[in-house]
Short mmCIF file of C-alpha atoms in Angstrom, two decimals:
data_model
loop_
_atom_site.label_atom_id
_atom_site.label_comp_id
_atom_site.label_asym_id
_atom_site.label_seq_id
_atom_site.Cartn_x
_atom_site.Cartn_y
_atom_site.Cartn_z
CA UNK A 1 1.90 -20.04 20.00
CA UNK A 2 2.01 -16.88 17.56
CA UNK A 3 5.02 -14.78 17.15
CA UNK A 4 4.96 -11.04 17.82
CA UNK A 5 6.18 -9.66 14.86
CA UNK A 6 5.69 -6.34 13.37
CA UNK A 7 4.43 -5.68 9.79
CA UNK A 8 7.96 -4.60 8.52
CA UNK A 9 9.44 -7.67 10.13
CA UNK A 10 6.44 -9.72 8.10
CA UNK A 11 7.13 -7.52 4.65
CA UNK A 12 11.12 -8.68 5.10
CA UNK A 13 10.23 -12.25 5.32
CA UNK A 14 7.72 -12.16 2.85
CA UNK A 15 10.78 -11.84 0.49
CA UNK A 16 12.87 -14.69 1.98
CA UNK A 17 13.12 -17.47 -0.81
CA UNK A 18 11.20 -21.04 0.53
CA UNK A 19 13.73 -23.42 2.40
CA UNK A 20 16.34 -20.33 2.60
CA UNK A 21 19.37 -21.04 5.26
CA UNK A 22 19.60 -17.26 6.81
CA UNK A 23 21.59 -15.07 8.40
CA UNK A 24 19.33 -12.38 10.56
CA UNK A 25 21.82 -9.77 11.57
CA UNK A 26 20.64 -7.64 14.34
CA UNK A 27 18.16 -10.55 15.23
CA UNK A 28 17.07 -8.55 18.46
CA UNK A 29 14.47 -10.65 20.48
CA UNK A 30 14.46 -12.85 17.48
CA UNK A 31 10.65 -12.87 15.89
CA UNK A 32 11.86 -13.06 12.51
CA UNK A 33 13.88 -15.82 12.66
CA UNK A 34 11.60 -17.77 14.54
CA UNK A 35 8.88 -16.73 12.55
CA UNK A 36 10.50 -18.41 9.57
CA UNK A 37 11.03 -21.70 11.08
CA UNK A 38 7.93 -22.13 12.90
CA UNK A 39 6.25 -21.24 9.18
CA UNK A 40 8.49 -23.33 7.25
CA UNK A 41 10.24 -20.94 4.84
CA UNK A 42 13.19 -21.19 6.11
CA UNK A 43 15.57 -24.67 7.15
CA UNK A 44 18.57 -23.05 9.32
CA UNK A 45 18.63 -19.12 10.62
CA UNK A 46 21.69 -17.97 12.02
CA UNK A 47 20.41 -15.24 14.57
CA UNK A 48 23.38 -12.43 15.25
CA UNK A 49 23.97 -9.60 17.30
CA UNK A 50 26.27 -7.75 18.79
CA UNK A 51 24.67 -7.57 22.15
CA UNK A 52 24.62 -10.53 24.59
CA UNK A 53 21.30 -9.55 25.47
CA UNK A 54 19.65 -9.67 22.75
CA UNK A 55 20.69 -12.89 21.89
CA UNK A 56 19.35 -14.12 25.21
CA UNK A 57 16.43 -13.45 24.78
CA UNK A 58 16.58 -14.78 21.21
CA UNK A 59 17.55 -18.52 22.46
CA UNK A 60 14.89 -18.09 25.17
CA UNK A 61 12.33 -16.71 22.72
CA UNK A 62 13.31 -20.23 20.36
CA UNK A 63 13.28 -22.50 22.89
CA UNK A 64 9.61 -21.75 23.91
CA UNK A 65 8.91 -22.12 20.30
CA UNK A 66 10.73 -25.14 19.94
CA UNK A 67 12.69 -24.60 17.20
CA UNK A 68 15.78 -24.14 18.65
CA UNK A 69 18.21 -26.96 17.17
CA UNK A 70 17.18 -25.26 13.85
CA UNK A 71 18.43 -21.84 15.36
CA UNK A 72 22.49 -20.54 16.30
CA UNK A 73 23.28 -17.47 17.96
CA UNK A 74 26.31 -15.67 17.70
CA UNK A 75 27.51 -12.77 19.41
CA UNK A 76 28.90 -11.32 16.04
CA UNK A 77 29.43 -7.91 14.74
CA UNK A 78 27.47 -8.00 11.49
CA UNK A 79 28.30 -10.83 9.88
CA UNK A 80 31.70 -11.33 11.55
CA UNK A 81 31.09 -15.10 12.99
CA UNK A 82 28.92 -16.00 9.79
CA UNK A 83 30.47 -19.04 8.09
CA UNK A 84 29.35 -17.80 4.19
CA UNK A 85 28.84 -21.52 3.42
CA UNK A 86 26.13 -22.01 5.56
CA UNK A 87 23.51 -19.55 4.76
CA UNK A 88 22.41 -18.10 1.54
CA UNK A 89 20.17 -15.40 2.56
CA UNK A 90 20.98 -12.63 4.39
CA UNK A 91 18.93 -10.64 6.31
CA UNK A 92 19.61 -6.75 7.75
CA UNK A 93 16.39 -5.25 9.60
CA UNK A 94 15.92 -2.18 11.47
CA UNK A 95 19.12 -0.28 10.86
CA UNK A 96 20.39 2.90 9.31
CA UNK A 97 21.01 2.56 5.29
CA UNK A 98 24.36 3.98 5.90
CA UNK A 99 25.16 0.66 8.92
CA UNK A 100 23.72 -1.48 6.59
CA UNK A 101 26.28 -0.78 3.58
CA UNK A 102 29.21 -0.80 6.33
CA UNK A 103 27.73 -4.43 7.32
CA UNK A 104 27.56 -5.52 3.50
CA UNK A 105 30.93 -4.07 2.53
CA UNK A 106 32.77 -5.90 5.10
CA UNK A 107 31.57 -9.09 3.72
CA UNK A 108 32.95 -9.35 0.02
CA UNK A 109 31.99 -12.55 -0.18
CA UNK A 110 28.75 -11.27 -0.26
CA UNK A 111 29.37 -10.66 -4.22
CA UNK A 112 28.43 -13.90 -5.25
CA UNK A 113 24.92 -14.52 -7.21
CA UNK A 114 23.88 -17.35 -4.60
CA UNK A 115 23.25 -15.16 -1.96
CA UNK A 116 19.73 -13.20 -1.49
CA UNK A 117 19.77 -9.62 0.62
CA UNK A 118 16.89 -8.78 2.59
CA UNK A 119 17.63 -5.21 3.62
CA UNK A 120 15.09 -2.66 5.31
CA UNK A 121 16.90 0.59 6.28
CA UNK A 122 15.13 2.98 9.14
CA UNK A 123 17.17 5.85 7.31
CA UNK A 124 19.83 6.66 5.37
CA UNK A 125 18.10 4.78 1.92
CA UNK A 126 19.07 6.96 -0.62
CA UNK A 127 23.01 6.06 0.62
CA UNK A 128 22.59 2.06 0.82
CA UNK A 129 21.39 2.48 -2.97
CA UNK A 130 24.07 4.65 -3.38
CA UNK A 131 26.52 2.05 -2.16
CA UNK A 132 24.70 -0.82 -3.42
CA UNK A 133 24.40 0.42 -7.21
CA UNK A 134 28.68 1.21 -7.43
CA UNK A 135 29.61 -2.45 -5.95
CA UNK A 136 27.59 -4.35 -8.56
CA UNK A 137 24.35 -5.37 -6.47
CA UNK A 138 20.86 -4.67 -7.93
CA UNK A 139 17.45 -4.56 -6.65
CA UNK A 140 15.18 -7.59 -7.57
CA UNK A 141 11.90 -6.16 -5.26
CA UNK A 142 10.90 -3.21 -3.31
CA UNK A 143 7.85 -3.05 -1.54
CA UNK A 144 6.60 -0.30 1.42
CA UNK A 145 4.88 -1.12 4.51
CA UNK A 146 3.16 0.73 6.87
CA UNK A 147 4.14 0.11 10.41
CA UNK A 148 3.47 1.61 13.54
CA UNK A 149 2.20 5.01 11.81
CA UNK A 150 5.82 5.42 9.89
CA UNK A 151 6.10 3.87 6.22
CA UNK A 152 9.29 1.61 5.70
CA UNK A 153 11.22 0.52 2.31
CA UNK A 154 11.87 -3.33 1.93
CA UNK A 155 15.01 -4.17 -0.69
CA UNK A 156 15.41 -7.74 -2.04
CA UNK A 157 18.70 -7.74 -3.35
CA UNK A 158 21.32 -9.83 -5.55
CA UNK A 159 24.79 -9.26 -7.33
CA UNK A 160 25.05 -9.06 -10.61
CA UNK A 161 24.47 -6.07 -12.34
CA UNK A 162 24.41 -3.15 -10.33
CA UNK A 163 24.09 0.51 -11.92
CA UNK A 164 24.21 3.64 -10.95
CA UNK A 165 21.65 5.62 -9.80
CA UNK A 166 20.49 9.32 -10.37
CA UNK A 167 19.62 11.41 -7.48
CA UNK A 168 16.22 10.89 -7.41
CA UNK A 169 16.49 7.33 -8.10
CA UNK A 170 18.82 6.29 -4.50
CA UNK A 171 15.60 7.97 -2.92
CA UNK A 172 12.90 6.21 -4.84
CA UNK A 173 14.05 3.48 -7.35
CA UNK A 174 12.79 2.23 -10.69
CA UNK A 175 12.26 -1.24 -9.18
CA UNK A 176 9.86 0.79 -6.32
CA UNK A 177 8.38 3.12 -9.13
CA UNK A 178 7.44 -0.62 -10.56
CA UNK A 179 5.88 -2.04 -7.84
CA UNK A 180 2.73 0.30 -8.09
CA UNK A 181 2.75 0.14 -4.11
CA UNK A 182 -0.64 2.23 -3.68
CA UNK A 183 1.96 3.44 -0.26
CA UNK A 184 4.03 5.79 -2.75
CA UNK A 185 0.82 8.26 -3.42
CA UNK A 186 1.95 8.86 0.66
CA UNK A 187 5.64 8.08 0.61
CA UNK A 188 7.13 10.24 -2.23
CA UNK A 189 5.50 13.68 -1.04
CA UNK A 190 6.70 12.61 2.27
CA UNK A 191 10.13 12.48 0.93
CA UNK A 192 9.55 15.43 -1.34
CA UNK A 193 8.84 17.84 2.12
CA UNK A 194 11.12 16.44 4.51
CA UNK A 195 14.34 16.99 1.61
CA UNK A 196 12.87 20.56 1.05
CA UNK A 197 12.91 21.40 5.06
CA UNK A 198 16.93 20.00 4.61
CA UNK A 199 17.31 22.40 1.79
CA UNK A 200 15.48 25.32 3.15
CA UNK A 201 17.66 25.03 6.70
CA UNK A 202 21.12 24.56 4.14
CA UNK A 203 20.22 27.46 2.21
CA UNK A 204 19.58 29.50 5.63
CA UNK A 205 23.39 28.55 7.11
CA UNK A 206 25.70 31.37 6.11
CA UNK A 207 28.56 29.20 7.02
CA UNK A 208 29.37 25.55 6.30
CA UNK A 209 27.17 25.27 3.33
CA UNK A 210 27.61 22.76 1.09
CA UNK A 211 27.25 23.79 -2.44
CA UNK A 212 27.42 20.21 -3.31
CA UNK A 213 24.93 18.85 -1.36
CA UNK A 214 22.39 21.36 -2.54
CA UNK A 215 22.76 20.69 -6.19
CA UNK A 216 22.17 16.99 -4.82
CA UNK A 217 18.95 17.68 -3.22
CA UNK A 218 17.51 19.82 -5.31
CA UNK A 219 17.84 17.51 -8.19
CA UNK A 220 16.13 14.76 -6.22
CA UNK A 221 13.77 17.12 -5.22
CA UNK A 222 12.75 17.99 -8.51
CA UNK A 223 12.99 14.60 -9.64
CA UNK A 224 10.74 13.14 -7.15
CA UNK A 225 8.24 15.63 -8.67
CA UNK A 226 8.33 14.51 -11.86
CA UNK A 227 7.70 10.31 -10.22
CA UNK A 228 4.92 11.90 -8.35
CA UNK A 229 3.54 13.53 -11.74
CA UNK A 230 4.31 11.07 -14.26
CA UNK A 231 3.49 7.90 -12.16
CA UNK A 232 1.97 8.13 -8.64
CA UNK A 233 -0.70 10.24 -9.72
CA UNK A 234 -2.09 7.70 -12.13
CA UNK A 235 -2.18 4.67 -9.41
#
């Protein structure tokens, strides 16, 4: 029986280390999680959420797959009910960047080098890096996926030696720039127009502007136009 999972879902497992225990917070109907066990990457997944209807439908989702005495469900918020010794991977799927750092930070004992992040933000992206680059974690792989006509970012993370990141950078890191994804001939001018209609609409507003947050955007503006020069244009 095949799993309905959706390429972004596929991308984020696609990064989980072989025989990983994980934690897959904001499990939902639970595809990736089962999708794990039924393939044999993973040994244990700890499915949370902090809906009880999700998680129904989770545990009814891995019992027709049969793999549910490999899966635990816990009505958690983030990774609340997680016991850190019995997962070392964590996954956090299909949530704002911004949710996603709130999730990590209250887990310190996330700042250990045993433990493997698996994080794909819907928004907020250049604000998880932010976060992630000042508390010591560092990007190991980035990859983009299409999905559903939208283009997604995929993070595999660790702690260790985080740094911090230039404008430009939070929005589209080294480690991504690396990758060669042929995806970022599509994904930086995407960024590069939809940061210009921010600045264009900040520059209009007589009141509240933000001098600050201009000067931020504009430099990652202008350094996404040097990536796209120097780098995406020779893929």
């Amino acid at each position: 029986m095949s799993v309905p999972i959706s390429a972004r879902l596929l991308c984020c497992a696609d990064m989980v280390p072989h025989n990983a225990r994980v934690a897959d917070i904001g499990t939902d109907h639970g595809y990736l999680g089962i999708h794990l066990l039924t393939q044999g990457q993973a040994s244990y997944v700890a499915a949370c959420d902090l809906r009880e209807g999700p998680l129904q439908s989770a545990r009814r989702n891995a019992a027709r797959h049969q793999i549910g005495e490999k899966m635990e469900f816990f009505l958690s918020d983030g990774l609340q009910k997680v016991d850190p010794d019995s997962v070392d991977t964590i996954v956090c799927a299909g949530m704002g960047g911004d949710l996603i750092a709130q999730i990590l930070s209250a887990a310190p004992w996330l700042q250990n080098e045993r433990y493997t992040l698996i994080l794909q933000p819907q928004s907020s992206i250049q604000d998880l890096r932010a976060w992630l680059g000042s508390h010591g974690f560092y990007e190991e792989r980035a990859e983009l996926v299409r999905d559903g006509g939208f283009l997604y970012c995929v993070l595999r993370v660790r702690w260790g030696s985080g740094m911090e990141l230039t404008p430009g950078q939070q929005f589209v890191s080294p480690t991504l720039l690396a990758s060669q994804n042929p995806l970022l001939k599509e994904y930086i001018p995407r960024l590069r127009d939809s940061l210009g209609r921010i600045i264009e609409g900040l520059s209009r507003a007589e009141a509240g502007q933000d001098p600050q947050r201009l000067k931020y955007l504009r430099t990652a503006v202008a350094e996404l136009a040097e990536m796209e020069e120097n780098y995406v244009n020779r893929l």
